[in-house]
Amino acid sequence: MSEAYVHGYDPRENERLQDQAGTLVDLLHSDTSYPSGSVALEAGCGVGAQTVTLAQRSPGARFTSVDVSADSLAEAKRTTEAAGLTNVQFQQEDIFALPFASESFDHVFVCFVLEHLSRPVEALAILNRLLRPGGTMTVIEGDHGSTYFHPDSSAAHRAIQCLVELQRLAGGNALIGRQLYPLMVEAGLQAVRVSPRMVYVDSSRPGLVHGFTRKTFTAMIEGVRKSAIEAGITDPESFDAGIRDLHRTAEADGVFCYTFFKGVGQKSRSV
Amino acid sequence: MSEAYVHGYDPRENERLQDQAGTLVDLLHSDTSYPSGSVALEAGCGVGAQTVTLAQRSPGARFTSVDVSADSLAEAKRTTEAAGLTNVQFQQEDIFALPFASESFDHVFVCFVLEHLSRPVEALAILNRLLRPGGTMTVIEGDHGSTYFHPDSSAAHRAIQCLVELQRLAGGNALIGRQLYPLMVEAGLQAVRVSPRMVYVDSSRPGLVHGFTRKTFTAMIEGVRKSAIEAGITDPESFDAGIRDLHRTAEADGVFCYTFFKGVGQKSRSV
């Protein structure tokens, strides 16, 4: 069994990452950096939430960050320029219709994107074709089914389920994090290694109580209130009770747990 | 400790507990070792599944390992003697009626015990009194509500729920792992730090697929089949469907996740 750890997965690594992570950014990204001179594609950069971190951690690499939304790209551009970054260029593109030649990138980075796609394996296979042999693909996704807390609350679980259901109705999958390994393997990636990045929050970690439990996770669930009620998935009273119980987990005796998954695979050298 | 013990004491169960400790040793125990000359209490040693690891990692410390069951202690004694350990002495005791003087231990270690108790905070407070000021308490518990997998299966979740329910009926709490922080704080421990120890299993880790998903977790759930059916919590068909789906998560495209929690706190120096 300790052999399994030797081959790459070290559960203690997650603990170390978490202890060292001042922020969620560190937990998810501290072990991603690309060598100087390498060429990387960020597929689905959104408003650039990860782009700044990515480009700062690999100052000698050149990034092409694409997104389907012009508004998001404009925001991403402002953010990276404000950070003084000059190694990122933005392009408006659809992941399923990318204009790049095969094998034109050393690295591909995909974060919080697959959860929104109805054909995640197809997207990964397209991105895999853009990688040069031996190039790497990094994929990061959350998994809302990894959420549990104290005090436990079925109302809170039902409120979370509203987001899961809305994502499903939109063609996505909010439970995709746990599936990264089989999805990446099915898309043809080699030597796939997935590691969980668990966020554990109790009141001895006040930064996470505020920054993650309240302002990241609970705020995200609160954000679908109107859509979930309009879709008939919940009613105001039930939803608000769930949100109250999520905030309850941020009190002194509360605990909150959520897990992100990070997968790294390689483009086959024998294509 | 006077509550009924859900896991039972049959030889197969004994073997499973040994297997579990063998496969999870690094994950759970690699960061626990006590200085030479220190005196430690293992409260609830059971069949000694953790005792060997504990005593081997702290060869200069002296351990007193107690359990309420004479049969378990006899087995624990055989196991530690077979391992050539001479720094452990065993005593048959109830955690709620320990004969030791206040402040007589430098360290207290409690692993997979609180889940069986209806008054976990009282137990921790009793153990805290036995610690010298500045001494440490280490507590490790699983949390069956931390279990999720791919492919997802409500039948599998219902089978797991059978064990949760049996544990509850016996006065215990199978979801206690997430609660370690508030429980230890309420018991009076200082500087409590809890860290999750997540077991992530996919088919790139065959040792864990076999050793954890199948032989530890699924075997543990299978072990309550008879009790759960007799208690009217499930029926044979439903339960067996859940077990089949748990085994399904051990196939090539399956993924299995479970989290243990480890808390370390300190006895106040200002008592």
XYZ file of C-alpha atoms in Angstrom:
542
model
C 0.000 0.000 0.000
C 2.801 2.401 0.788
C 3.994 1.357 -2.662
C 0.922 3.065 -4.084
C 2.081 6.282 -2.437
C 5.635 5.869 -3.720
C 4.304 5.788 -7.265
C 3.202 9.365 -6.972
C 0.184 9.866 -4.779
C 0.993 11.096 -1.336
C -2.062 11.947 0.743
C 0.184 13.923 3.059
C 1.001 16.154 0.122
C -2.540 17.473 0.222
C -2.128 18.253 3.893
C 1.139 20.030 3.256
C -0.345 22.007 0.392
C -3.279 22.953 2.561
C -1.086 24.011 5.468
C 1.079 26.117 3.191
C -1.799 27.510 1.223
C -2.432 31.033 2.387
C -5.269 30.999 -0.078
C -7.219 28.699 -2.306
C -4.948 29.833 -5.136
C -1.944 28.237 -3.457
C -3.844 25.026 -2.718
C -4.806 24.604 -6.365
C -1.919 26.123 -8.296
C 1.300 26.104 -6.261
C 2.558 22.969 -8.013
C 1.956 24.217 -11.573
C 4.729 26.069 -13.337
C 5.952 25.802 -16.910
C 9.580 26.142 -18.051
C 10.915 29.256 -19.673
C 10.329 29.266 -23.408
C 7.353 26.911 -23.285
C 4.076 27.693 -24.996
C 0.849 27.086 -23.070
C -2.861 27.215 -23.813
C -5.351 28.168 -21.114
C -8.666 26.823 -22.372
C -11.650 28.662 -20.889
C -9.931 31.460 -18.975
C -13.201 33.219 -18.050
C -12.517 36.529 -16.347
C -8.878 35.571 -15.777
C -9.274 34.394 -12.197
C -6.561 31.755 -12.758
C -4.703 33.495 -15.580
C -2.815 35.920 -13.340
C -1.615 33.156 -11.026
C -0.691 30.908 -13.921
C 1.282 33.583 -15.806
C 2.997 34.875 -12.664
C 4.156 31.387 -11.702
C 5.615 30.782 -15.172
C 7.080 34.151 -16.129
C 9.217 32.678 -18.922
C 6.338 30.814 -20.579
C 4.010 32.352 -23.164
C 0.269 31.853 -22.641
C -2.617 31.922 -25.054
C -5.805 32.224 -22.996
C -9.075 31.633 -24.791
C -12.700 31.954 -23.780
C -16.000 31.898 -25.628
C -17.189 35.138 -23.976
C -15.918 38.508 -25.221
C -17.023 40.185 -21.970
C -15.066 37.720 -19.867
C -12.001 38.161 -22.068
C -12.157 41.954 -21.702
C -12.203 41.542 -17.932
C -9.376 38.986 -18.053
C -7.302 41.376 -20.157
C -7.846 44.231 -17.681
C -6.886 41.964 -14.769
C -3.660 40.666 -16.313
C -2.641 44.147 -17.500
C -3.280 45.535 -14.019
C -0.969 42.805 -12.714
C 1.705 43.979 -15.151
C 1.786 40.683 -17.044
C 3.095 40.696 -20.613
C 3.251 36.950 -21.311
C -0.449 36.371 -21.987
C -2.399 36.912 -25.204
C -6.169 36.528 -25.325
C -8.341 35.148 -28.113
C -12.084 34.652 -28.306
C -12.620 30.999 -29.210
C -14.956 28.072 -28.639
C -13.176 25.035 -27.168
C -14.962 22.829 -29.702
C -13.735 24.946 -32.664
C -10.205 26.010 -31.828
C -8.154 27.383 -34.761
C -4.777 26.080 -33.537
C -2.649 23.519 -35.379
C -2.128 20.052 -33.919
C 0.802 19.743 -31.542
C 1.252 23.502 -31.210
C 1.361 23.724 -27.402
C 3.726 22.354 -24.772
C 1.093 22.614 -22.055
C -2.666 22.905 -21.791
C -4.399 24.196 -18.646
C -8.142 23.786 -18.006
C -9.684 25.011 -14.755
C -13.381 25.080 -13.778
C -14.423 24.524 -17.403
C -15.382 20.856 -17.828
C -18.168 21.204 -15.248
C -20.002 23.401 -17.772
C -19.646 21.109 -20.801
C -22.004 18.358 -21.909
C -19.154 16.633 -23.800
C -16.126 16.909 -21.518
C -14.260 13.939 -23.015
C -14.600 15.387 -26.514
C -13.217 18.719 -25.267
C -10.257 16.978 -23.616
C -9.578 14.942 -26.773
C -9.553 18.149 -28.868
C -7.142 19.777 -26.423
C -4.992 16.646 -26.373
C -4.525 16.923 -30.145
C -3.138 20.448 -29.661
C -0.415 19.141 -27.345
C 2.987 18.200 -28.686
C 4.019 14.613 -27.861
C 5.203 14.579 -24.257
C 3.326 17.797 -23.468
C 1.193 18.026 -20.331
C -2.454 18.709 -19.670
C -3.578 20.036 -16.277
C -7.253 19.909 -15.368
C -8.819 21.301 -12.173
C -12.470 20.885 -11.177
C -14.537 21.107 -8.023
C -17.143 18.548 -6.959
C -20.202 19.826 -5.120
C -20.967 16.287 -3.940
C -17.767 16.456 -1.884
C -19.392 19.028 0.396
C -20.166 18.100 3.992
C -20.197 20.042 7.192
C -21.070 20.304 10.866
C -23.729 20.827 11.992
C -25.125 18.588 9.270
C -28.286 19.912 7.602
C -30.539 18.385 4.985
C -31.816 21.896 4.139
C -28.267 22.974 3.329
C -27.686 19.847 1.222
C -30.916 20.574 -0.667
C -29.812 24.167 -1.358
C -26.517 22.856 -2.761
C -28.495 20.347 -4.806
C -30.252 23.309 -6.493
C -26.937 24.328 -8.067
C -26.176 20.718 -9.026
C -29.576 20.443 -10.684
C -29.302 23.806 -12.496
C -25.880 22.793 -13.793
C -27.342 19.491 -14.993
C -30.253 21.270 -16.735
C -27.694 23.500 -18.475
C -25.874 20.390 -19.756
C -23.065 20.465 -17.196
C -22.000 18.344 -14.246
C -21.293 19.817 -10.816
C -20.011 16.438 -9.559
C -17.305 16.165 -12.207
C -14.250 16.550 -9.948
C -14.260 12.914 -8.833
C -14.434 11.830 -12.493
C -11.257 13.519 -13.739
C -9.251 10.305 -13.873
C -11.620 8.284 -16.072
C -12.414 11.332 -18.252
C -8.743 12.125 -18.919
C -7.932 8.488 -19.606
C -10.878 8.181 -21.987
C -9.698 11.313 -23.823
C -6.394 9.564 -24.565
C -4.099 11.175 -22.011
C -1.229 9.080 -20.668
C 0.236 8.733 -17.186
C -2.758 10.509 -15.670
C -2.333 11.372 -11.971
C -5.210 12.925 -10.050
C -4.788 14.429 -6.588
C -7.546 15.737 -4.342
C -7.194 19.229 -2.894
C -9.414 19.236 0.132
C -10.401 22.471 1.808
C -11.010 21.799 5.510
C -12.359 24.743 7.493
C -12.871 25.130 11.226
C -12.734 28.237 13.387
C -8.998 27.847 13.980
C -8.671 28.946 10.323
C -10.617 32.242 10.308
C -9.299 33.232 6.870
C -10.902 30.143 5.334
C -14.121 30.544 7.348
C -14.562 33.984 5.840
C -12.834 33.509 2.495
C -14.033 30.033 1.615
C -17.095 28.890 3.602
C -18.891 32.231 3.506
C -17.519 34.233 0.580
C -16.743 31.471 -1.887
C -18.972 28.454 -1.359
C -22.059 29.821 0.402
C -22.003 32.948 -1.796
C -21.913 30.694 -4.881
C -24.972 28.764 -3.703
C -26.779 31.993 -2.736
C -26.087 33.197 -6.278
C -28.507 30.674 -7.802
C -31.436 31.582 -5.520
C -33.472 33.355 -8.213
C -32.759 30.813 -10.962
C -33.528 27.851 -8.694
C -36.836 29.330 -7.551
C -37.808 30.293 -11.122
C -36.927 26.782 -12.306
C -39.270 25.383 -9.655
C -36.453 23.388 -8.029
C -36.991 25.019 -4.643
C -39.076 27.649 -2.873
C -37.799 30.776 -1.094
C -38.336 29.434 2.442
C -36.570 26.108 1.835
C -33.689 27.726 -0.002
C -33.165 30.426 2.609
C -33.219 27.811 5.385
C -30.424 25.966 3.571
C -28.371 29.144 3.223
C -28.859 29.902 6.923
C -27.583 26.424 7.760
C -24.542 26.895 5.502
C -23.721 30.111 7.363
C -24.240 28.189 10.607
C -21.274 25.962 9.668
C -19.095 29.107 9.728
C -19.727 29.704 13.434
C -17.239 28.894 16.197
C -18.153 25.198 16.510
C -18.825 24.674 12.798
C -16.783 22.726 10.252
C -16.909 22.849 6.459
C -15.318 20.478 3.923
C -15.015 20.720 0.144
C -12.691 19.009 -2.313
C -11.214 20.113 -5.619
C -9.486 17.628 -7.897
C -6.405 18.288 -9.997
C -5.382 15.937 -12.783
C -2.177 16.019 -14.804
C -1.711 13.858 -17.894
C 0.700 13.612 -20.774
C 0.268 13.536 -24.530
C 1.456 10.194 -25.837
C 4.943 10.319 -27.374
C 4.092 7.563 -29.838
C 1.448 9.239 -32.039
C -17.015 2.036 25.949
C -19.961 0.296 27.515
C -21.998 0.701 24.342
C -22.454 -2.207 21.941
C -19.591 -2.372 19.460
C -20.958 -2.318 15.932
C -17.861 -3.758 14.281
C -17.970 -6.877 16.459
C -15.053 -9.061 17.440
C -15.119 -11.956 14.995
C -11.801 -13.114 13.508
C -12.604 -11.810 10.017
C -13.325 -8.387 11.491
C -10.101 -8.566 13.418
C -8.263 -9.307 10.180
C -9.978 -6.372 8.484
C -8.923 -3.980 11.223
C -5.356 -5.234 10.916
C -5.499 -4.836 7.141
C -6.880 -1.348 7.532
C -4.108 -0.283 9.860
C -1.507 -1.855 7.581
C -2.731 0.023 4.538
C -3.363 3.363 6.239
C -0.356 3.492 8.506
C 1.492 6.182 6.602
C -1.574 8.269 5.961
C -2.760 8.300 9.560
C 0.297 7.835 11.732
C 3.448 9.020 9.980
C 3.395 12.324 11.851
C 2.898 10.840 15.326
C 5.960 9.984 17.390
C 6.668 10.592 21.042
C 10.057 11.492 22.552
C 12.199 8.992 24.353
C 11.286 8.734 28.022
C 7.721 9.957 27.546
C 4.745 8.103 28.948
C 1.709 7.616 26.714
C -1.799 6.236 27.095
C -3.561 4.541 24.202
C -7.230 4.686 25.096
C -9.278 1.989 23.368
C -6.547 -0.077 21.726
C -8.935 -2.804 20.563
C -7.013 -5.708 19.009
C -3.865 -3.591 18.790
C -4.283 -2.587 15.165
C -2.683 0.810 15.861
C -0.617 -0.212 18.901
C 2.185 -1.827 16.909
C 2.627 1.209 14.658
C 2.424 3.589 17.576
C 4.984 1.738 19.691
C 7.332 1.125 16.757
C 7.350 4.806 15.836
C 8.176 5.832 19.420
C 10.603 3.139 20.577
C 11.823 5.208 23.529
C 8.344 5.971 24.851
C 6.413 3.710 27.243
C 2.806 2.938 26.360
C -0.124 1.881 28.466
C -2.801 0.558 26.134
C -6.257 -0.003 27.585
C -9.431 -1.527 26.258
C -12.710 -2.609 27.793
C -12.570 -6.045 26.143
C -10.368 -8.810 27.566
C -10.536 -10.744 24.282
C -9.330 -7.746 22.300
C -6.529 -7.122 24.779
C -5.359 -10.740 24.529
C -5.165 -10.364 20.756
C -3.409 -6.987 21.071
C -0.870 -8.548 23.402
C -0.171 -11.405 20.970
C 0.254 -8.927 18.110
C 2.675 -6.614 19.901
C 4.687 -9.540 21.277
C 4.911 -11.048 17.794
C 6.269 -7.690 16.642
C 8.942 -7.902 19.344
C 7.736 -4.799 21.160
C 8.606 -4.394 24.823
C 7.422 -0.821 25.435
C 3.686 -1.555 25.742
C 1.742 -2.731 28.752
C -1.943 -3.628 28.516
C -4.703 -3.083 31.049
C -8.397 -3.891 30.889
C -10.210 -0.632 31.645
C -13.313 1.351 30.776
C -12.509 4.835 29.429
C -15.183 6.263 31.734
C -13.623 4.648 34.820
C -9.868 4.840 34.363
C -7.775 4.219 37.504
C -4.920 6.571 36.594
C -3.936 9.661 38.556
C -4.453 13.130 37.084
C -1.577 14.421 34.970
C 0.120 11.029 34.785
C 0.654 10.905 31.000
C 2.677 13.010 28.581
C 0.555 11.910 25.642
C -2.843 10.386 25.001
C -3.734 8.633 21.738
C -7.311 7.776 20.741
C -8.029 6.149 17.378
C -11.393 4.866 16.048
C -12.896 4.995 19.549
C -15.048 8.146 19.808
C -17.294 6.919 16.979
C -18.569 4.216 19.357
C -19.286 6.474 22.348
C -22.508 8.300 23.173
C -20.579 10.810 25.317
C -17.422 11.587 23.327
C -16.787 14.983 24.939
C -16.986 13.449 28.420
C -14.468 10.797 27.374
C -12.084 13.423 25.984
C -12.434 15.533 29.143
C -11.573 12.494 31.294
C -8.531 11.791 29.127
C -7.542 15.467 29.216
C -7.390 15.322 33.009
C -4.887 12.474 32.740
C -2.516 14.628 30.674
C 0.234 16.627 32.319
C 0.106 20.360 31.510
C 1.549 20.834 28.007
C 0.948 17.188 27.119
C -0.683 16.276 23.807
C -3.821 14.435 22.826
C -4.097 12.849 19.375
C -7.511 11.754 18.108
C -8.197 9.968 14.814
C -11.667 9.161 13.458
C -13.231 8.330 10.112
C -16.423 9.886 8.768
C -18.698 7.701 6.670
C -20.478 10.798 5.359
C -17.220 11.730 3.625
C -17.690 8.809 1.247
C -18.392 9.479 -2.417
C -17.480 7.674 -5.578
C -17.883 7.213 -9.312
C -20.121 5.865 -10.670
C -22.421 7.468 -8.122
C -25.108 5.140 -6.720
C -27.976 5.802 -4.353
C -28.103 2.053 -3.567
C -24.465 2.206 -2.420
C -25.156 5.303 -0.313
C -28.129 3.526 1.272
C -25.963 0.495 2.115
C -23.429 2.797 3.800
C -26.301 4.471 5.612
C -27.118 1.076 7.186
C -23.824 1.179 9.087
C -24.382 4.825 10.041
C -27.826 3.927 11.363
C -26.626 0.822 13.275
C -23.873 2.905 14.854
C -26.459 5.514 15.827
C -28.764 2.871 17.317
C -25.807 1.581 19.351
C -25.229 5.095 20.730
C -22.330 5.993 18.447
C -21.753 8.379 15.563
C -20.266 7.264 12.240
C -20.059 10.890 11.055
C -17.852 12.007 13.919
C -14.649 12.685 11.974
C -15.755 16.129 10.820
C -16.618 17.047 14.415
C -13.199 16.479 15.981
C -12.381 20.182 16.238
C -15.491 21.275 18.166
C -15.434 18.106 20.318
C -11.806 18.558 21.351
C -12.310 22.268 22.026
C -15.412 21.538 24.113
C -13.441 18.950 26.112
C -10.999 21.691 27.119
C -8.059 20.986 24.829
C -5.946 23.935 23.707
C -4.324 24.788 20.363
C -6.390 22.128 18.597
C -5.367 21.496 14.980
C -7.381 19.092 12.855
C -6.175 17.853 9.487
C -8.126 15.731 7.022
C -6.486 12.571 5.676
C -8.288 11.873 2.447
C -7.976 8.524 0.724
C -8.429 9.029 -3.023
C -8.557 5.854 -5.093
C -8.573 5.378 -8.865
C -7.249 2.515 -10.969
C -3.800 4.087 -11.245
C -3.445 3.073 -7.576
C -4.198 -0.663 -7.632
C -2.927 -1.176 -4.098
C -5.562 1.205 -2.782
C -8.306 -0.220 -5.030
C -7.725 -3.628 -3.492
C -6.553 -2.640 -0.019
C -8.908 0.216 0.680
C -11.980 0.324 -1.586
C -12.571 -3.435 -1.587
C -10.901 -4.916 1.485
C -11.336 -2.090 3.973
C -14.366 0.033 3.189
C -16.639 -2.259 1.179
C -15.761 -5.209 3.446
C -16.708 -3.114 6.474
C -20.114 -2.290 4.972
C -20.642 -5.925 3.922
C -19.908 -6.872 7.530
C -23.156 -5.326 8.799
C -25.409 -7.106 6.253
C -26.967 -9.490 8.764
C -27.399 -6.898 11.529
C -28.908 -4.325 9.155
C -31.412 -6.803 7.738
C -32.320 -8.084 11.219
C -32.780 -4.498 12.418
C -35.206 -3.910 9.536
C -33.066 -1.075 8.148
C -32.714 -2.754 4.756
C -33.636 -5.879 2.841
C -31.251 -8.393 1.243
C -31.868 -7.248 -2.342
C -31.361 -3.531 -1.638
C -28.298 -4.126 0.489
C -26.674 -6.467 -2.019
C -27.341 -3.971 -4.835
C -25.489 -1.334 -2.806
C -22.548 -3.671 -2.225
C -22.403 -4.492 -5.938
C -22.275 -0.763 -6.714
C -19.484 -0.240 -4.176
C -17.487 -2.987 -5.902
C -18.304 -1.291 -9.216
C -16.335 1.779 -8.038
C -13.252 -0.472 -7.871
C -13.312 -1.167 -11.606
C -10.986 0.473 -14.148
C -13.028 3.663 -14.589
C -14.165 3.871 -10.963
C -13.117 6.336 -8.269
C -13.546 6.116 -4.501
C -13.063 8.827 -1.857
C -13.046 8.639 1.939
C -11.652 10.972 4.579
C -10.220 10.375 8.039
C -9.633 13.257 10.413
C -6.731 13.640 12.802
C -6.804 16.167 15.614
C -3.976 17.124 17.933
C -4.535 19.294 20.991
C -2.655 20.280 24.096
C -3.435 20.184 27.802
C -3.557 23.709 29.150
C -0.375 24.737 30.974
C -2.294 27.032 33.301
C -4.346 24.553 35.313
